[in-house]
Amino acid sequence: MSLARSAAVAATSGALGLAIGSEKVQLMGGLAKVKAWLGFQAAAVDLTQPDAVLGEALSFAKATPQDCGVLSTRQGGGVASRMVQLKEPFGVQEENGDVRVNFFTSSASRKFKELLADPNCALLYWNPETLTYVTFQGRAEPKPPAEDPGLYTAWHLHVQRIQVVSIGRLESYRHDWRPVELERSQGSWKILCDGTE
């Protein structure tokens, strides 16, 4: 390849890279304008502070409509997901940093049998009105039968990991879209991912 041709290829590649880079900036700017127009506000949360992120995640979860919860359990070699109701007195509770989610299910359901076989599960709170989701991961255990007689059984999900995204408020800016994520370790919450590279 001649020197002139190599220079032309290099110049074209550079211009293309510049154009793609500036398009990304333009897209991000446009997205920011749309978010502002829709009324989204950027998070006033320090994403390096576990307690601040935990507070936002719990606040988002509690603001979720009661019929927007999805419980995922292990089923055979795969995963099964089903809707659960999150109405009071069930839902998210926090005490001294320990987070648990209380939910109920029928003792005749597949979900019940799957939780007995493998209590590791995830519970997703999805709020379509605010484009927010919070995922709680951990181990579930049934409440003692004396507290919950009958066909429906109550469960506690002891949360070990939390992922949270709220479009326009608290979101990931990573290339792989990994969400802001917390993990409970040795009695305290730690930031696993703050949403930046």
XYZ file of N, CA and C in Angstrom:
591
model
N 0.860 -1.152 0.000
C 0.000 0.000 0.000
C 0.916 1.227 0.000
N 0.587 2.180 -0.834
C 1.409 3.374 -0.954
C 1.229 4.263 0.269
N 2.183 5.155 0.463
C 2.143 6.066 1.583
C 0.914 6.981 1.508
N 0.579 7.450 0.311
C -0.582 8.328 0.127
C -1.871 7.586 0.474
N -1.922 6.323 0.031
C -3.119 5.541 0.306
C -3.248 5.257 1.804
N -2.134 4.943 2.473
C -2.138 4.708 3.925
C -2.581 5.958 4.668
N -2.094 7.111 4.214
C -2.476 8.377 4.844
C -3.976 8.625 4.673
N -4.498 8.308 3.487
C -5.927 8.499 3.225
C -6.764 7.589 4.115
N -6.341 6.323 4.264
C -7.059 5.380 5.128
C -7.020 5.870 6.576
N -5.838 6.327 7.017
C -5.698 6.816 8.386
C -6.574 8.048 8.617
N -6.593 8.960 7.653
C -7.406 10.179 7.784
C -8.890 9.838 7.823
N -9.315 8.897 6.958
C -10.717 8.483 6.925
C -11.104 7.807 8.241
N -10.228 6.936 8.740
C -10.493 6.245 10.005
C -10.595 7.245 11.152
N -9.687 8.207 11.169
C -9.709 9.225 12.218
C -10.983 10.046 12.166
N -11.384 10.450 10.951
C -12.609 11.246 10.795
C -13.829 10.442 11.222
N -13.847 9.143 10.859
C -14.960 8.276 11.243
C -15.021 8.139 12.762
N -13.878 7.946 13.401
C -13.830 7.846 14.861
C -14.315 9.120 15.520
N -13.909 10.266 14.974
C -14.347 11.544 15.502
C -15.861 11.706 15.345
N -16.364 11.307 14.172
C -17.809 11.424 13.919
C -18.595 10.528 14.862
N -18.127 9.287 15.052
C -18.830 8.362 15.941
C -18.775 8.874 17.369
N -17.610 9.356 17.774
C -17.469 9.904 19.124
C -18.382 11.093 19.344
N -18.440 11.991 18.350
C -19.288 13.171 18.516
C -20.763 12.785 18.447
N -21.098 11.743 17.679
C -22.491 11.273 17.657
C -22.897 10.760 19.030
N -21.986 10.054 19.702
C -22.291 9.552 21.042
C -22.542 10.728 21.984
N -21.689 11.744 21.894
C -21.877 12.929 22.736
C -23.218 13.586 22.422
N -23.551 13.675 21.122
C -24.828 14.274 20.738
C -26.004 13.446 21.255
N -25.895 12.118 21.148
C -26.960 11.250 21.642
C -27.128 11.407 23.150
N -26.009 11.433 23.885
C -26.086 11.588 25.334
C -26.700 12.953 25.686
N -26.324 13.989 24.939
C -26.897 15.309 25.159
C -28.389 15.325 24.876
N -28.783 14.670 23.783
C -30.203 14.577 23.435
C -30.981 13.813 24.493
N -30.397 12.714 24.987
C -31.044 11.925 26.029
C -31.217 12.770 27.293
N -30.211 13.562 27.635
C -30.307 14.439 28.807
C -31.443 15.447 28.634
N -31.601 15.978 27.409
C -32.683 16.938 27.153
C -34.053 16.277 27.288
N -34.179 15.052 26.766
C -35.453 14.319 26.873
C -35.766 14.037 28.338
N -34.765 13.608 29.104
C -34.974 13.332 30.523
C -35.440 14.590 31.248
N -34.794 15.722 30.946
C -35.186 16.984 31.586
C -36.609 17.360 31.201
N -36.955 17.182 29.934
C -38.290 17.499 29.434
C -39.348 16.640 30.139
N -39.004 15.348 30.399
C -39.936 14.439 31.065
C -39.972 14.645 32.582
N -39.097 15.494 33.076
C -39.121 15.792 34.502
C -38.196 14.941 35.347
N -37.327 14.133 34.738
C -36.386 13.341 35.518
C -35.330 14.261 36.108
N -34.906 13.954 37.310
C -33.867 14.740 37.955
C -32.705 13.828 38.280
N -31.501 14.336 38.064
C -30.304 13.555 38.375
C -30.248 13.289 39.874
N -29.644 12.167 40.217
C -29.555 11.780 41.618
C -28.727 12.775 42.406
N -29.220 13.111 43.571
C -28.451 13.918 44.500
C -27.848 12.959 45.518
N -27.436 11.796 45.033
C -26.927 10.727 45.884
C -25.464 10.513 45.566
N -24.652 10.422 46.602
C -23.241 10.110 46.409
C -23.145 8.597 46.211
N -22.863 8.183 44.979
C -22.867 6.757 44.642
C -21.670 5.998 45.207
N -20.815 6.695 45.928
C -19.700 6.015 46.601
C -20.035 5.736 48.061
N -21.205 6.192 48.528
C -21.623 6.017 49.918
C -22.708 4.943 50.018
N -22.369 3.775 50.557
C -23.341 2.674 50.632
C -24.648 3.037 51.320
N -24.593 3.788 52.421
C -25.824 4.124 53.148
C -26.742 5.005 52.305
N -26.165 5.914 51.522
C -26.968 6.789 50.668
C -27.639 5.985 49.561
N -26.887 5.075 48.936
C -27.444 4.243 47.862
C -28.505 3.305 48.433
N -28.245 2.729 49.601
C -29.219 1.850 50.242
C -30.517 2.612 50.528
N -30.408 3.822 51.034
C -31.592 4.631 51.315
C -32.416 4.902 50.066
N -31.745 5.224 48.953
C -32.450 5.453 47.684
C -33.122 4.173 47.194
N -32.407 3.050 47.258
C -32.968 1.772 46.793
C -34.221 1.414 47.582
N -34.172 1.576 48.902
C -35.331 1.247 49.739
C -36.487 2.205 49.461
N -36.166 3.460 49.247
C -37.192 4.448 48.923
C -37.869 4.120 47.591
N -37.064 3.771 46.585
C -37.620 3.388 45.278
C -38.516 2.169 45.410
N -38.048 1.155 46.161
C -38.824 -0.081 46.309
C -40.166 0.192 46.988
N -40.145 1.018 48.016
C -41.382 1.310 48.749
C -42.361 2.121 47.919
N -41.873 2.840 46.911
C -42.747 3.637 46.035
C -43.294 2.830 44.860
N -42.905 1.568 44.768
C -43.337 0.714 43.662
C -44.790 0.286 43.839
N -45.590 0.328 42.758
C -46.963 -0.185 42.854
C -46.962 -1.630 43.360
N -47.957 -1.979 44.170
C -47.954 -3.282 44.843
C -48.005 -4.485 43.900
N -48.406 -4.304 42.671
C -48.518 -5.451 41.764
C -47.354 -5.531 40.784
N -46.227 -4.904 41.111
C -45.094 -4.884 40.183
C -43.860 -5.555 40.765
N -44.034 -6.723 41.355
C -42.916 -7.494 41.889
C -42.781 -8.801 41.151
N -41.538 -9.192 40.868
C -41.274 -10.451 40.175
C -40.270 -11.246 41.002
N -40.657 -12.449 41.412
C -39.786 -13.335 42.169
C -39.182 -14.354 41.210
N -37.860 -14.484 41.245
C -37.168 -15.472 40.414
C -36.552 -16.532 41.315
N -36.853 -17.787 40.987
C -36.338 -18.934 41.734
C -35.645 -19.878 40.764
N -34.901 -20.815 41.309
C -34.268 -21.832 40.463
C -35.261 -22.958 40.233
N -35.326 -23.390 38.979
C -36.266 -24.447 38.607
C -35.507 -25.445 37.748
N -35.233 -26.625 38.299
C -34.462 -27.605 37.549
C -33.111 -27.023 37.190
N -32.800 -26.974 35.897
C -31.544 -26.403 35.445
C -31.653 -24.950 35.050
N -32.809 -24.334 35.256
C -33.002 -22.957 34.809
C -33.556 -22.062 35.902
N -34.175 -20.997 35.459
C -34.748 -20.007 36.372
C -36.211 -19.798 36.002
N -37.054 -19.650 37.006
C -38.477 -19.361 36.786
C -38.802 -18.032 37.471
N -39.587 -17.204 36.804
C -39.978 -15.904 37.359
C -41.490 -15.781 37.353
N -42.030 -15.250 38.458
C -43.472 -15.080 38.581
C -43.778 -13.805 39.344
N -44.932 -13.242 39.055
C -45.385 -12.037 39.762
C -45.735 -12.389 41.206
N -45.441 -11.463 42.109
C -45.884 -11.577 43.499
C -46.462 -10.227 43.898
N -47.437 -10.270 44.794
C -47.997 -9.019 45.298
C -47.154 -8.529 46.459
N -46.965 -7.229 46.506
C -46.083 -6.632 47.502
C -46.860 -5.763 48.484
N -48.135 -6.067 48.660
C -48.967 -5.222 49.515
C -48.641 -5.423 50.998
N -48.965 -4.401 51.770
C -48.730 -4.421 53.214
C -49.498 -5.578 53.848
N -48.997 -6.201 54.888
C -47.821 -5.831 55.657
C -46.525 -6.378 55.063
N -46.594 -6.858 53.857
C -45.406 -7.408 53.225
C -44.623 -6.296 52.533
N -43.434 -6.605 52.113
C -42.610 -5.613 51.449
C -41.250 -5.487 52.106
N -40.577 -4.387 51.806
C -39.198 -4.173 52.245
C -39.162 -3.603 53.655
N -38.265 -4.176 54.467
C -38.040 -3.673 55.808
C -36.537 -3.613 56.055
N -36.118 -2.585 56.787
C -34.699 -2.434 57.119
C -34.570 -2.137 58.597
N -33.646 -2.831 59.239
C -33.386 -2.590 60.655
C -31.898 -2.767 60.903
N -31.256 -1.702 61.345
C -29.810 -1.712 61.628
C -28.984 -2.227 60.457
N -29.393 -1.873 59.248
C -28.641 -2.277 58.062
C -29.060 -3.607 57.476
N -29.770 -4.425 58.254
C -30.265 -5.701 57.731
C -31.535 -5.430 56.938
N -31.543 -5.881 55.699
C -32.699 -5.668 54.828
C -33.360 -7.011 54.571
N -34.662 -7.014 54.690
C -35.415 -8.213 54.319
C -36.665 -7.786 53.592
N -37.120 -8.693 52.739
C -38.351 -8.458 52.002
C -39.304 -9.578 52.394
N -40.489 -9.209 52.825
C -41.503 -10.183 53.210
C -42.495 -10.330 52.071
N -42.787 -11.571 51.721
C -43.760 -11.844 50.662
C -44.499 -13.117 51.016
N -45.543 -13.399 50.279
C -46.284 -14.629 50.550
C -46.563 -15.373 49.252
N -46.827 -16.661 49.415
C -47.161 -17.515 48.285
C -48.015 -18.674 48.788
N -48.661 -19.322 47.883
C -49.477 -20.486 48.230
C -48.572 -21.695 48.463
N -48.889 -22.470 49.481
C -48.108 -23.686 49.744
C -48.367 -24.755 48.685
N -49.334 -24.529 47.809
C -49.620 -25.468 46.719
C -48.888 -25.081 45.425
N -48.158 -23.976 45.444
C -47.555 -23.462 44.204
C -46.182 -24.067 43.910
N -45.779 -23.959 42.641
C -44.424 -24.368 42.238
C -43.386 -23.499 42.940
N -43.699 -22.231 43.078
C -42.793 -21.277 43.717
C -42.432 -21.758 45.129
N -43.444 -22.202 45.872
C -43.244 -22.696 47.228
C -42.279 -23.879 47.231
N -42.529 -24.828 46.343
C -41.677 -26.023 46.271
C -40.250 -25.673 45.845
N -40.117 -24.732 44.907
C -38.780 -24.316 44.453
C -38.011 -23.629 45.572
N -38.688 -22.810 46.363
C -38.017 -22.136 47.473
C -37.593 -23.128 48.556
N -38.405 -24.143 48.791
C -38.011 -25.168 49.761
C -36.785 -25.933 49.268
N -36.735 -26.213 47.961
C -35.606 -26.958 47.392
C -34.336 -26.115 47.323
N -34.472 -24.826 47.014
C -33.318 -23.932 46.909
C -33.787 -22.526 47.287
N -33.429 -22.073 48.472
C -33.936 -20.784 48.944
C -33.266 -19.558 48.319
N -32.247 -19.735 47.480
C -31.612 -18.598 46.812
C -32.572 -18.066 45.754
N -32.827 -16.765 45.819
C -33.792 -16.176 44.888
C -33.514 -14.690 44.712
N -34.251 -14.096 43.803
C -34.172 -12.654 43.569
C -35.592 -12.111 43.458
N -35.792 -10.926 43.999
C -37.090 -10.270 43.920
C -36.890 -8.900 43.305
N -37.541 -8.693 42.166
C -37.419 -7.458 41.404
C -38.624 -6.575 41.655
N -38.375 -5.348 42.053
C -39.403 -4.319 42.146
C -39.276 -3.479 40.886
N -40.358 -3.348 40.130
C -40.343 -2.579 38.882
C -41.420 -1.521 38.961
N -41.028 -0.265 38.765
C -41.990 0.824 38.763
C -42.010 1.443 37.371
N -43.007 1.091 36.546
C -43.055 1.610 35.185
C -43.300 3.114 35.112
N -43.876 3.680 36.148
C -44.149 5.119 36.143
C -42.881 5.948 36.248
N -41.886 5.440 36.969
C -40.646 6.190 37.172
C -39.449 5.561 36.472
N -39.694 4.482 35.718
C -38.616 3.753 35.028
C -37.517 3.367 36.019
N -37.957 2.756 37.098
C -37.060 2.377 38.189
C -37.184 0.888 38.459
N -36.041 0.251 38.728
C -36.107 -1.113 39.254
C -35.085 -1.294 40.365
N -35.457 -2.138 41.313
C -34.568 -2.530 42.400
C -34.647 -4.047 42.477
N -33.493 -4.696 42.457
C -33.448 -6.152 42.573
C -32.802 -6.516 43.902
N -33.514 -7.315 44.683
C -32.999 -7.817 45.959
C -32.649 -9.287 45.767
N -31.419 -9.665 46.111
C -30.979 -11.055 45.988
C -30.572 -11.575 47.356
N -30.894 -12.840 47.612
C -30.505 -13.434 48.884
C -31.151 -14.798 49.069
N -31.326 -15.161 50.337
C -31.918 -16.452 50.690
C -33.257 -16.209 51.380
N -34.242 -16.991 50.963
C -35.575 -16.881 51.559
C -35.768 -17.981 52.584
N -36.547 -17.668 53.601
C -36.919 -18.693 54.574
C -38.375 -18.476 54.954
N -39.100 -19.576 55.159
C -40.509 -19.420 55.531
C -40.630 -18.906 56.961
N -41.662 -18.091 57.182
C -41.953 -17.683 58.552
C -42.508 -18.897 59.284
N -42.335 -18.965 60.591
C -42.880 -20.109 61.339
C -44.391 -20.244 61.129
N -44.879 -21.476 61.010
C -46.312 -21.704 60.753
C -47.238 -21.054 61.770
N -46.796 -20.907 63.017
C -47.661 -20.301 64.030
C -48.014 -18.859 63.654
N -47.101 -18.192 62.927
C -47.360 -16.815 62.517
C -48.243 -16.760 61.276
N -48.332 -17.900 60.581
C -48.973 -17.852 59.266
C -49.713 -19.154 58.973
N -50.835 -19.396 59.606
C -51.572 -20.633 59.340
C -52.309 -20.566 58.008
N -52.578 -21.726 57.429
C -53.414 -21.761 56.238
C -52.665 -22.068 54.954
N -53.377 -21.862 53.835
C -52.846 -22.183 52.514
C -51.696 -21.272 52.106
N -51.761 -20.016 52.525
C -50.712 -19.067 52.136
C -49.606 -19.047 53.176
N -48.391 -19.059 52.699
C -47.240 -19.020 53.596
C -46.475 -17.725 53.374
N -45.996 -17.173 54.475
C -45.201 -15.952 54.409
C -43.727 -16.325 54.429
N -42.941 -15.532 53.713
C -41.504 -15.766 53.594
C -40.737 -14.485 53.872
N -39.514 -14.650 54.373
C -38.569 -13.542 54.523
C -37.448 -13.771 53.505
N -37.157 -12.781 52.699
C -35.962 -12.816 51.843
C -34.900 -11.999 52.564
N -33.857 -12.660 53.031
C -32.743 -11.988 53.698
C -31.794 -11.496 52.610
N -31.751 -10.193 52.415
C -31.074 -9.590 51.268
C -29.571 -9.514 51.500
N -28.833 -10.020 50.502
C -27.373 -9.959 50.524
C -26.807 -9.049 49.437
N -27.609 -8.795 48.407
C -27.146 -7.976 47.280
C -28.327 -7.170 46.744
N -28.053 -5.922 46.342
C -29.082 -5.034 45.795
C -28.542 -4.368 44.538
N -29.348 -4.380 43.477
C -29.046 -3.629 42.256
C -30.158 -2.599 42.090
N -29.781 -1.386 41.661
C -30.786 -0.327 41.529
C -30.503 0.535 40.307
N -31.575 0.831 39.568
C -31.515 1.744 38.420
C -32.790 2.576 38.442
N -32.630 3.866 38.266
C -33.764 4.765 38.086
C -33.379 5.712 36.960
N -33.976 5.504 35.789
C -33.592 6.268 34.603
C -33.738 7.762 34.879
N -32.657 8.471 34.636
C -32.647 9.902 34.848
C -32.326 10.329 36.269
N -32.270 9.376 37.189
C -31.970 9.712 38.588
C -30.747 8.982 39.103
N -30.750 7.688 38.980
C -29.666 6.878 39.514
C -29.461 5.734 38.527
N -28.476 5.878 37.666
C -28.313 4.877 36.617
C -26.850 4.626 36.306
N -26.615 3.610 35.524
C -25.262 3.218 35.137
C -24.829 3.962 33.884
N -23.570 4.371 33.896
C -22.977 5.008 32.720
C -21.833 4.158 32.190
N -21.871 2.874 32.489
C -20.828 1.937 32.044
C -21.157 1.420 30.646
N -20.116 0.999 29.953
C -20.321 0.424 28.621
C -21.104 -0.892 28.698
N -20.930 -1.643 29.785
C -21.632 -2.927 29.929
C -22.983 -2.780 30.647
N -23.385 -1.576 30.974
C -24.669 -1.251 31.617
C -24.838 -1.892 32.991
N -23.750 -2.328 33.617
C -23.864 -2.915 34.960
C -24.474 -1.872 35.891
N -25.508 -2.240 36.630
C -26.201 -1.255 37.477
C -25.407 -0.931 38.745
N -25.852 0.104 39.423
C -25.332 0.420 40.745
C -25.672 -0.775 41.630
N -24.690 -1.264 42.377
C -24.888 -2.519 43.106
C -24.216 -2.468 44.477
N -24.939 -2.986 45.472
C -24.462 -3.091 46.848
C -24.395 -4.552 47.255
N -23.518 -4.853 48.216
C -23.453 -6.201 48.776
C -23.264 -6.101 50.285
N -23.979 -6.949 51.000
C -23.851 -7.008 52.469
C -22.705 -7.958 52.784
N -21.702 -7.454 53.490
C -20.531 -8.257 53.805
C -20.026 -7.887 55.188
N -19.870 -8.875 56.041
C -19.358 -8.693 57.398
C -20.111 -7.603 58.154
N -21.434 -7.609 58.040
C -22.279 -6.712 58.810
C -22.458 -5.308 58.265
N -21.923 -5.024 57.074
C -22.130 -3.684 56.507
C -22.294 -3.783 54.992
N -22.869 -2.728 54.406
C -23.084 -2.675 52.966
C -21.857 -2.078 52.295
N -21.475 -2.668 51.145
C -20.344 -2.195 50.371
C -20.798 -1.962 48.932
N -20.227 -0.954 48.293
C -20.513 -0.679 46.891
C -19.728 -1.653 46.022
N -20.418 -2.450 45.216
C -19.744 -3.323 44.252
C -19.552 -2.591 42.934
N -20.525 -1.746 42.577
C -20.469 -0.989 41.326
C -21.186 0.335 41.550
N -20.499 1.443 41.214
C -21.121 2.758 41.386
C -21.690 3.300 40.067
N -21.731 2.441 39.036
C -22.321 2.840 37.766
C -21.364 3.554 36.832
N -20.096 3.683 37.237
C -19.101 4.299 36.363
C -18.035 3.274 35.999
N -17.256 3.595 34.993
C -16.193 2.677 34.554
C -15.096 2.618 35.584
